[in-house]
C-alpha cells in the first residue's frame, strides 16, 4: 500500500511545469486506432490512465514505441481484434472511447464497461448509444461489455442531438462519425478544450471536422486517416489544482506550459477569493498573501467552472472568511470527500448537490483517504495547508491523473513524501522525492 505523508503549513514558492492533458490523452490514444499509419503523439502525461490506454492498444495488435518520457509512436496497421480484454479496459473511464474509434474504423467493437472514479453511480452511456444508433450501429450492453456493430459494415452520417451536454458522448460520436459515409452534425455538443484537441488530432490525420468548441460540430466522413505528428494540449485541471494549492497554503508560484484562455473560469473564481493571478503568454503567476474571501461556485459544462475542480475549490473555501456555497451542476454525488475534510476541522454541510462551507481559521493534520482522482487532489491541498502531519491513503486514484505530483510539490517547498507499506502495516520503504 502506498500513502502520502504530508507535513502541512508551508507556503509554496517556485515554478511548476504542467503536463499534457489527461482528458485529451485518454481520448486521443484510442483515436489512434483509426489511423492507417504511424502517428506520433507528443506531450503525453506520465500517468497510470495513459499507461493502461497504451496497454489496451497493444492487446488489440497495435505497435507502441516509446520515443521519450512524453512521446510515443503508435502504429495501428496490424490491429487483429476489435474486442478488448476485461483487464485493463474495465479499470478506466476512457475505455468507452475505444467503442467510437473501433466502430468508426472497423464497423464493430466489443469493449469492457468503463471503470475509473465512482461518483453518482455508474457513468451513463445512453447518449453514446443514441449517437452510435443514429449512425447505423446496433448497440447491446451485456456481460460487462458494450457490443456495437454496423450491419452495413460502415457507419452512415446522421444528425445527432444530445439530450444533455456530455463530453464523453460528444467525443465518442465525433470519432465514430469521422470515417462514416456522408455528413454528421452533433448538436448540443460539449465545448471543453479536450474536445477541440481531439478534433484537431483527427483533422491532422486527415479527418474533416468543423465547429469543435461550439455547440454544433459538423463532420464530413473520410475513407482513411493517415499518420502524422500531434502534441496534446496542457492540462487545465492539473494547472487549476496547483493554483488552488497556492490559494490554500499561500505563497507565489509560476504555473508554466498552460493556455491562459482555458484557465479563465478557474482564474476568475480564485481572484474573487482574493488570490492574485497575473496572466502571461503561456504562464500564470499565482500569489496569495492576504486572507481568503468567501465565494459561491456552481460547476457547469465549459466554459463554466469545471466539475473536476469542485473538490479543490471547496477545500480552498473551507479556509476562507465567511460562508460559501458550492453547487455541483454536473454529477449527482461528488461530495464523498467532505467527511475527510471534516476530520481535519472543516465546517461543511452537504444537502444533495449543494455544500454550505463555513470558513475556519485552519485545518489540522489527520489520517485521510482519497476516494477518487480529484477528491484525492483536494486531500493533498488540504494536507499542505493544514497544521501538523497528515497521512493520505488511496493515492492510486491521484496517480491516475497527476504526473510526478510528489516531485512537483517538493520543488515548490512542500514537505510531502510517498511511503510504501506491506499489508501487515510494517513500514518497509520510504521514497522521498
Coordinates of C-alpha atoms in Angstrom, one line a residue:
X1 CA 0.0 0.0 0.0
X2 CA 1.3 3.4 -0.9
X3 CA 0.4 6.5 1.1
X4 CA 1.5 10.1 1.2
X5 CA 2.9 11.7 4.4
X6 CA 2.4 15.5 4.4
X7 CA 3.7 18.0 6.9
X8 CA 1.5 21.0 6.3
X9 CA 1.7 24.7 7.0
X10 CA 4.3 25.7 4.4
X11 CA 3.6 28.2 1.7
X12 CA 4.5 27.2 -1.8
X13 CA 7.1 29.1 -3.9
X14 CA 8.7 28.5 -7.3
X15 CA 7.7 27.2 -10.7
X16 CA 5.7 24.2 -11.8
X17 CA 5.5 22.7 -15.3
X18 CA 2.1 21.5 -16.3
X19 CA 1.9 18.1 -18.2
X20 CA -0.2 17.2 -21.1
X21 CA -4.0 17.0 -20.5
X22 CA -5.2 13.7 -19.1
X23 CA -8.7 14.1 -20.5
X24 CA -7.3 14.7 -24.0
X25 CA -4.7 12.0 -23.9
X26 CA -7.2 9.2 -22.9
X27 CA -9.3 10.0 -26.0
X28 CA -6.5 10.8 -28.5
X29 CA -4.7 7.5 -27.7
X30 CA -7.8 5.4 -28.5
X31 CA -8.4 7.6 -31.6
X32 CA -5.0 6.4 -32.9
X33 CA -6.8 3.1 -33.6
X34 CA -8.5 4.9 -36.6
X35 CA -5.2 5.9 -38.2
X36 CA -3.9 3.7 -41.0
X37 CA -0.2 4.6 -40.4
X38 CA 2.1 5.7 -37.7
X39 CA 1.1 8.6 -35.5
X40 CA 3.5 10.3 -33.2
X41 CA 1.8 11.8 -30.1
X42 CA 3.8 14.3 -28.1
X43 CA 3.3 15.9 -24.6
X44 CA 1.7 12.7 -23.2
X45 CA 1.4 12.8 -19.4
X46 CA 3.1 10.1 -17.4
X47 CA 0.0 8.8 -15.5
X48 CA -1.5 5.4 -14.9
X49 CA -4.6 6.0 -17.1
X50 CA -2.3 6.7 -20.1
X51 CA -0.3 3.5 -19.4
X52 CA -3.5 1.5 -19.3
X53 CA -4.7 3.0 -22.6
X54 CA -1.4 2.2 -24.4
X55 CA -1.5 -1.4 -23.0
X56 CA -5.1 -1.9 -24.3
X57 CA -3.9 -0.8 -27.8
X58 CA -1.1 -3.3 -27.7
X59 CA -3.5 -6.0 -26.7
X60 CA -5.5 -5.2 -29.8
X61 CA -2.5 -5.5 -32.0
X62 CA -1.0 -2.0 -32.1
X63 CA 2.7 -1.4 -32.1
X64 CA 3.6 1.2 -29.4
X65 CA 7.1 2.6 -29.4
X66 CA 8.2 4.9 -26.6
X67 CA 10.4 7.7 -28.0
X68 CA 11.0 9.6 -24.8
X69 CA 9.2 10.2 -21.5
X70 CA 6.4 12.2 -23.2
X71 CA 6.4 11.0 -26.8
X72 CA 5.1 7.7 -28.3
X73 CA 4.7 6.4 -31.8
X74 CA 1.6 4.2 -32.4
X75 CA 1.2 2.0 -35.4
X76 CA -2.4 0.5 -35.7
X77 CA -2.0 -1.0 -39.2
X78 CA -2.0 -4.6 -37.8
X79 CA -4.9 -4.5 -35.4
X80 CA -6.1 -8.1 -35.0
X81 CA -9.0 -7.7 -32.7
X82 CA -11.9 -5.4 -32.0
X83 CA -12.6 -6.9 -28.6
X84 CA -10.8 -5.6 -25.5
X85 CA -9.9 -7.7 -22.5
X86 CA -11.7 -7.1 -19.3
X87 CA -8.4 -6.1 -17.7
X88 CA -7.2 -3.4 -18.1
X89 CA -10.1 -1.9 -20.2
X90 CA -12.6 -2.2 -17.3
X91 CA -10.4 -0.2 -15.0
X92 CA -10.7 3.2 -16.7
X93 CA -13.4 5.6 -17.7
X94 CA -11.8 6.2 -21.0
X95 CA -12.4 2.7 -22.2
X96 CA -15.6 3.8 -23.8
X97 CA -13.7 5.9 -26.3
X98 CA -12.5 2.6 -27.8
X99 CA -16.1 2.0 -29.0
X100 CA -16.2 5.1 -31.1
X101 CA -12.7 4.5 -32.6
X102 CA -13.2 0.8 -33.4
X103 CA -16.7 1.3 -34.6
X104 CA -15.6 4.2 -36.8
X105 CA -12.7 2.3 -38.5
X106 CA -13.8 -1.4 -38.4
X107 CA -17.6 -1.2 -38.0
X108 CA -17.6 -3.2 -34.8
X109 CA -16.4 -3.1 -31.2
X110 CA -16.7 -5.1 -28.0
X111 CA -15.4 -3.0 -25.1
X112 CA -15.5 -3.6 -21.3
X113 CA -17.7 -1.2 -19.5
X114 CA -15.8 1.8 -18.1
X115 CA -14.3 1.9 -14.6
X116 CA -12.4 4.8 -13.2
X117 CA -13.7 7.0 -10.4
X118 CA -17.1 6.3 -8.8
X119 CA -19.4 9.2 -8.1
X120 CA -23.1 9.3 -8.9
X121 CA -23.3 5.6 -9.6
X122 CA -22.3 4.1 -12.9
X123 CA -21.4 6.5 -15.7
X124 CA -24.4 6.6 -18.1
X125 CA -23.6 5.8 -21.7
X126 CA -27.2 6.4 -23.0
X127 CA -26.1 9.5 -25.1
X128 CA -23.2 7.5 -26.6
X129 CA -25.6 4.7 -27.6
X130 CA -28.0 7.2 -29.0
X131 CA -25.3 8.6 -31.3
X132 CA -24.0 5.2 -32.4
X133 CA -27.5 4.1 -33.2
X134 CA -28.2 7.2 -35.2
X135 CA -25.1 6.4 -37.3
X136 CA -26.4 2.9 -38.0
X137 CA -24.9 0.7 -35.3
X138 CA -26.7 -1.8 -33.2
X139 CA -25.5 -1.5 -29.6
X140 CA -26.1 -4.0 -26.8
X141 CA -24.7 -3.9 -23.2
X142 CA -24.4 -7.3 -21.6
X143 CA -21.9 -9.4 -19.7
X144 CA -20.0 -6.2 -18.7
X145 CA -19.3 -5.4 -22.3
X146 CA -20.5 -2.8 -24.8
X147 CA -21.2 -4.6 -28.1
X148 CA -21.6 -2.3 -31.1
X149 CA -21.8 -3.3 -34.7
X150 CA -22.8 -1.7 -38.0
X151 CA -24.7 -4.3 -40.1
X152 CA -23.7 -2.3 -43.2
X153 CA -20.0 -2.6 -42.4
X154 CA -19.6 1.2 -42.4
X155 CA -21.5 3.8 -40.4
X156 CA -23.6 6.4 -42.2
X157 CA -23.7 10.1 -41.3
X158 CA -26.7 11.4 -39.4
X159 CA -27.9 14.3 -37.3
X160 CA -27.5 13.7 -33.6
X161 CA -29.0 15.9 -30.9
X162 CA -27.6 15.2 -27.4
X163 CA -30.3 15.4 -24.7
X164 CA -27.7 16.5 -22.2
X165 CA -24.3 18.1 -22.7
X166 CA -22.0 15.2 -22.5
X167 CA -18.2 15.4 -23.0
X168 CA -17.7 11.7 -23.4
X169 CA -20.6 11.3 -25.9
X170 CA -19.5 14.3 -27.9
X171 CA -16.0 12.8 -28.3
X172 CA -17.2 9.3 -28.9
X173 CA -19.7 10.2 -31.6
X174 CA -17.2 12.5 -33.3
X175 CA -14.7 9.7 -33.6
X176 CA -17.3 7.2 -34.9
X177 CA -18.5 9.8 -37.5
X178 CA -15.0 10.8 -38.7
X179 CA -15.0 7.8 -41.1
X180 CA -18.7 7.4 -41.6
X181 CA -20.2 7.7 -45.0
X182 CA -21.6 11.2 -45.6
X183 CA -22.1 14.1 -43.2
X184 CA -22.8 14.1 -39.4
X185 CA -24.0 17.0 -37.3
X186 CA -23.7 16.8 -33.5
X187 CA -26.0 19.4 -31.8
X188 CA -25.9 20.5 -28.1
X189 CA -22.3 19.3 -28.2
X190 CA -19.9 19.8 -25.2
X191 CA -17.2 22.5 -25.7
X192 CA -14.4 21.5 -23.4
X193 CA -10.8 22.2 -24.6
X194 CA -10.0 18.4 -24.9
X195 CA -12.9 18.1 -27.4
X196 CA -11.2 20.7 -29.6
X197 CA -7.9 18.8 -29.0
X198 CA -9.4 15.5 -30.2
X199 CA -10.9 17.2 -33.3
X200 CA -7.5 18.8 -34.1
X201 CA -5.8 15.5 -33.7
X202 CA -8.2 13.8 -36.1
X203 CA -8.1 16.6 -38.5
X204 CA -4.2 16.5 -38.5
X205 CA -4.6 12.8 -39.5
X206 CA -6.9 13.7 -42.4
X207 CA -10.4 14.0 -40.9
X208 CA -12.8 16.8 -41.8
X209 CA -14.3 18.1 -38.5
X210 CA -15.6 21.7 -38.1
X211 CA -17.1 23.5 -35.1
X212 CA -15.4 21.7 -32.2
X213 CA -15.6 24.1 -29.3
X214 CA -19.1 25.3 -30.2
X215 CA -22.4 23.6 -29.6
X216 CA -22.7 22.4 -33.2
X217 CA -20.0 20.1 -34.7
X218 CA -20.1 19.2 -38.4
X219 CA -18.2 16.1 -39.7
X220 CA -17.7 15.1 -43.3
X221 CA -16.7 11.4 -43.2
X222 CA -13.5 10.4 -44.9
X223 CA -12.3 7.0 -46.2
X224 CA -9.0 6.9 -44.4
X225 CA -6.9 8.6 -41.8
X226 CA -3.1 8.7 -42.4
X227 CA -0.2 9.1 -40.0
X228 CA 1.2 12.3 -38.6
X229 CA 2.5 14.1 -35.5
X230 CA 0.4 15.8 -32.9
X231 CA 1.1 17.4 -29.5
X232 CA -1.5 17.2 -26.7
X233 CA -2.6 20.5 -25.0
X234 CA -1.6 21.3 -21.4
X235 CA -3.8 20.0 -18.6
X236 CA -6.3 22.6 -17.5
X237 CA -7.3 20.7 -14.3
X238 CA -3.7 20.0 -13.2
X239 CA -2.9 23.7 -13.6
X240 CA -6.0 24.6 -11.6
X241 CA -5.1 22.2 -8.9
X242 CA -1.7 23.8 -8.4
X243 CA -3.4 27.3 -8.4
X244 CA -5.8 26.1 -5.7
X245 CA -2.8 24.7 -3.7
X246 CA -1.2 28.2 -3.7
X247 CA -4.6 29.7 -2.7
X248 CA -4.9 27.3 0.3
X249 CA -1.3 27.5 1.5
X250 CA -0.2 31.0 0.5
X251 CA 3.0 31.8 -1.4
X252 CA 3.8 32.5 -5.0
X253 CA 4.1 30.0 -7.9
X254 CA 4.6 30.5 -11.7
X255 CA 2.4 27.9 -13.4
X256 CA 4.2 27.1 -16.7
X257 CA 3.1 25.5 -20.0
X258 CA -0.6 26.4 -20.0
X259 CA -3.1 28.0 -22.3
X260 CA -4.4 31.0 -20.2
X261 CA -7.7 31.1 -22.0
X262 CA -8.5 27.6 -20.8
X263 CA -7.9 28.8 -17.3
X264 CA -10.3 31.8 -17.3
X265 CA -13.1 30.1 -15.4
X266 CA -10.8 29.0 -12.6
X267 CA -8.7 32.2 -12.6
X268 CA -11.8 34.4 -12.2
X269 CA -13.1 32.4 -9.2
X270 CA -9.7 32.4 -7.4
X271 CA -9.4 36.1 -7.9
X272 CA -12.8 36.5 -6.3
X273 CA -11.4 34.6 -3.3
X274 CA -8.6 37.2 -3.0
X275 CA -5.9 35.3 -5.0
X276 CA -3.7 37.4 -7.3
X277 CA -3.3 35.9 -10.8
X278 CA -1.1 37.6 -13.4
X279 CA -1.6 36.2 -16.9
X280 CA 1.3 36.0 -19.4
X281 CA 1.7 34.3 -22.8
X282 CA 1.8 30.7 -21.6
X283 CA 2.2 31.1 -17.9
X284 CA 0.2 32.3 -14.9
X285 CA 1.8 33.9 -11.8
X286 CA -0.3 32.9 -8.8
X287 CA 0.1 34.7 -5.5
X288 CA -1.8 34.7 -2.2
X289 CA -0.6 36.7 0.9
X290 CA -3.8 38.1 2.4
X291 CA -6.9 36.3 3.8
X292 CA -9.1 34.2 1.6
X293 CA -12.6 35.6 0.9
X294 CA -15.8 33.6 0.5
X295 CA -17.3 32.9 -2.9
X296 CA -20.2 30.9 -4.5
X297 CA -19.3 28.3 -7.0
X298 CA -21.5 26.3 -9.4
X299 CA -20.0 23.7 -11.6
X300 CA -21.1 23.8 -15.2
X301 CA -20.0 22.5 -18.7
X302 CA -17.2 24.5 -20.2
X303 CA -16.7 27.5 -20.3
X304 CA -18.3 27.3 -16.8
X305 CA -16.4 26.3 -13.7
X306 CA -15.3 22.6 -14.2
X307 CA -16.7 19.8 -12.1
X308 CA -13.2 18.4 -12.0
X309 CA -12.1 21.4 -9.9
X310 CA -15.0 21.2 -7.4
X311 CA -13.3 19.3 -4.6
X312 CA -10.2 21.5 -4.9
X313 CA -12.1 24.8 -4.7
X314 CA -14.2 23.6 -1.8
X315 CA -11.0 22.8 0.1
X316 CA -9.9 26.4 -0.6
X317 CA -13.2 27.9 0.5
X318 CA -13.1 25.8 3.8
X319 CA -10.3 28.3 4.8
X320 CA -12.0 31.4 3.5
X321 CA -13.6 34.1 5.7
X322 CA -17.4 33.8 5.7
X323 CA -19.9 31.3 4.3
X324 CA -19.6 30.0 0.7
X325 CA -22.0 27.9 -1.3
X326 CA -20.7 25.2 -3.7
X327 CA -23.3 23.7 -6.1
X328 CA -22.5 20.6 -8.2
X329 CA -24.2 21.0 -11.5
X330 CA -22.8 18.0 -13.4
X331 CA -22.6 14.9 -11.2
X332 CA -25.2 13.7 -8.7
X333 CA -22.8 12.7 -5.9
X334 CA -19.4 14.3 -5.7
X335 CA -19.1 15.1 -2.0
X336 CA -17.8 11.9 -0.5
X337 CA -14.5 13.7 0.3
X338 CA -16.3 16.2 2.6
X339 CA -16.2 13.8 5.6
X340 CA -12.4 13.7 5.2
X341 CA -12.2 17.5 5.3
X342 CA -14.4 17.4 8.4
X343 CA -11.8 15.1 10.1
X344 CA -9.4 18.0 9.6
X345 CA -11.7 20.5 11.2
X346 CA -13.6 21.9 8.1
X347 CA -17.1 23.1 8.7
X348 CA -19.1 21.9 5.7
X349 CA -22.7 20.7 5.4
X350 CA -24.0 18.9 2.3
X351 CA -27.6 19.0 1.1
X352 CA -27.9 16.9 -2.1
X353 CA -26.0 18.9 -4.7
X354 CA -25.1 21.9 -2.5
X355 CA -22.3 22.3 0.1
X356 CA -22.5 25.1 2.6
X357 CA -18.9 25.9 3.6
X358 CA -18.3 27.9 6.8
X359 CA -14.7 29.0 6.7
X360 CA -12.4 28.0 9.6
X361 CA -9.2 29.6 10.8
X362 CA -7.1 26.5 9.9
X363 CA -7.3 22.8 9.2
X364 CA -5.5 20.2 11.4
X365 CA -3.5 17.2 10.0
X366 CA -5.2 13.8 10.2
X367 CA -5.3 10.4 8.5
X368 CA -7.4 10.9 5.4
X369 CA -8.4 9.0 2.3
X370 CA -8.7 9.8 -1.4
X371 CA -12.0 8.4 -2.8
X372 CA -11.4 9.5 -6.4
X373 CA -8.9 11.4 -8.6
X374 CA -10.0 15.0 -7.9
X375 CA -11.0 14.3 -4.3
X376 CA -7.5 13.0 -3.9
X377 CA -6.1 16.2 -5.2
X378 CA -8.2 18.1 -2.7
X379 CA -6.9 15.9 0.1
X380 CA -3.3 16.8 -0.9
X381 CA -4.2 20.5 -0.9
X382 CA -5.9 20.2 2.5
X383 CA -2.9 18.4 3.9
X384 CA -0.5 21.0 2.5
X385 CA -2.4 23.8 4.2
X386 CA -3.1 22.0 7.5
X387 CA -1.3 22.5 10.8
X388 CA 0.6 19.3 11.6
X389 CA 1.0 15.9 9.8
X390 CA -1.5 14.1 7.5
X391 CA -1.4 10.6 6.0
X392 CA -3.3 10.2 2.7
X393 CA -4.3 6.7 1.6
X394 CA -6.0 5.7 -1.7
X395 CA -3.3 7.6 -3.6
X396 CA -3.6 5.3 -6.6
X397 CA -6.6 7.5 -7.6
X398 CA -4.4 10.6 -7.5
X399 CA -1.7 8.9 -9.7
X400 CA -4.4 8.3 -12.4
X401 CA -4.3 11.9 -13.4
X402 CA -1.3 13.8 -11.8
X403 CA 2.2 13.2 -13.2
X404 CA 5.1 13.4 -10.6
X405 CA 2.9 15.2 -8.1
X406 CA 5.3 14.4 -5.2
X407 CA 8.3 15.8 -7.1
X408 CA 6.5 18.8 -8.4
X409 CA 5.2 19.8 -5.0
X410 CA 8.6 19.2 -3.3
X411 CA 10.2 21.5 -5.8
X412 CA 7.8 24.2 -4.6
X413 CA 8.9 23.6 -1.0
X414 CA 6.2 21.3 0.1
X415 CA 7.0 18.7 2.8
X416 CA 5.5 15.6 1.2
X417 CA 6.7 12.1 0.6
X418 CA 5.5 8.8 -0.6
X419 CA 5.7 5.8 1.6
X420 CA 5.2 2.1 0.7
X421 CA 3.9 -0.3 3.3
X422 CA 3.3 -4.0 3.1
X423 CA -0.1 -5.3 4.0
X424 CA 0.9 -6.1 7.6
X425 CA 1.4 -2.3 8.2
X426 CA 5.1 -2.5 8.8
X427 CA 6.9 0.3 7.1
X428 CA 9.3 -1.2 4.5
X429 CA 10.3 1.6 2.2
X430 CA 10.1 5.3 2.1
X431 CA 10.6 7.3 -1.0
X432 CA 11.5 11.0 -0.6
X433 CA 11.1 12.9 -3.8

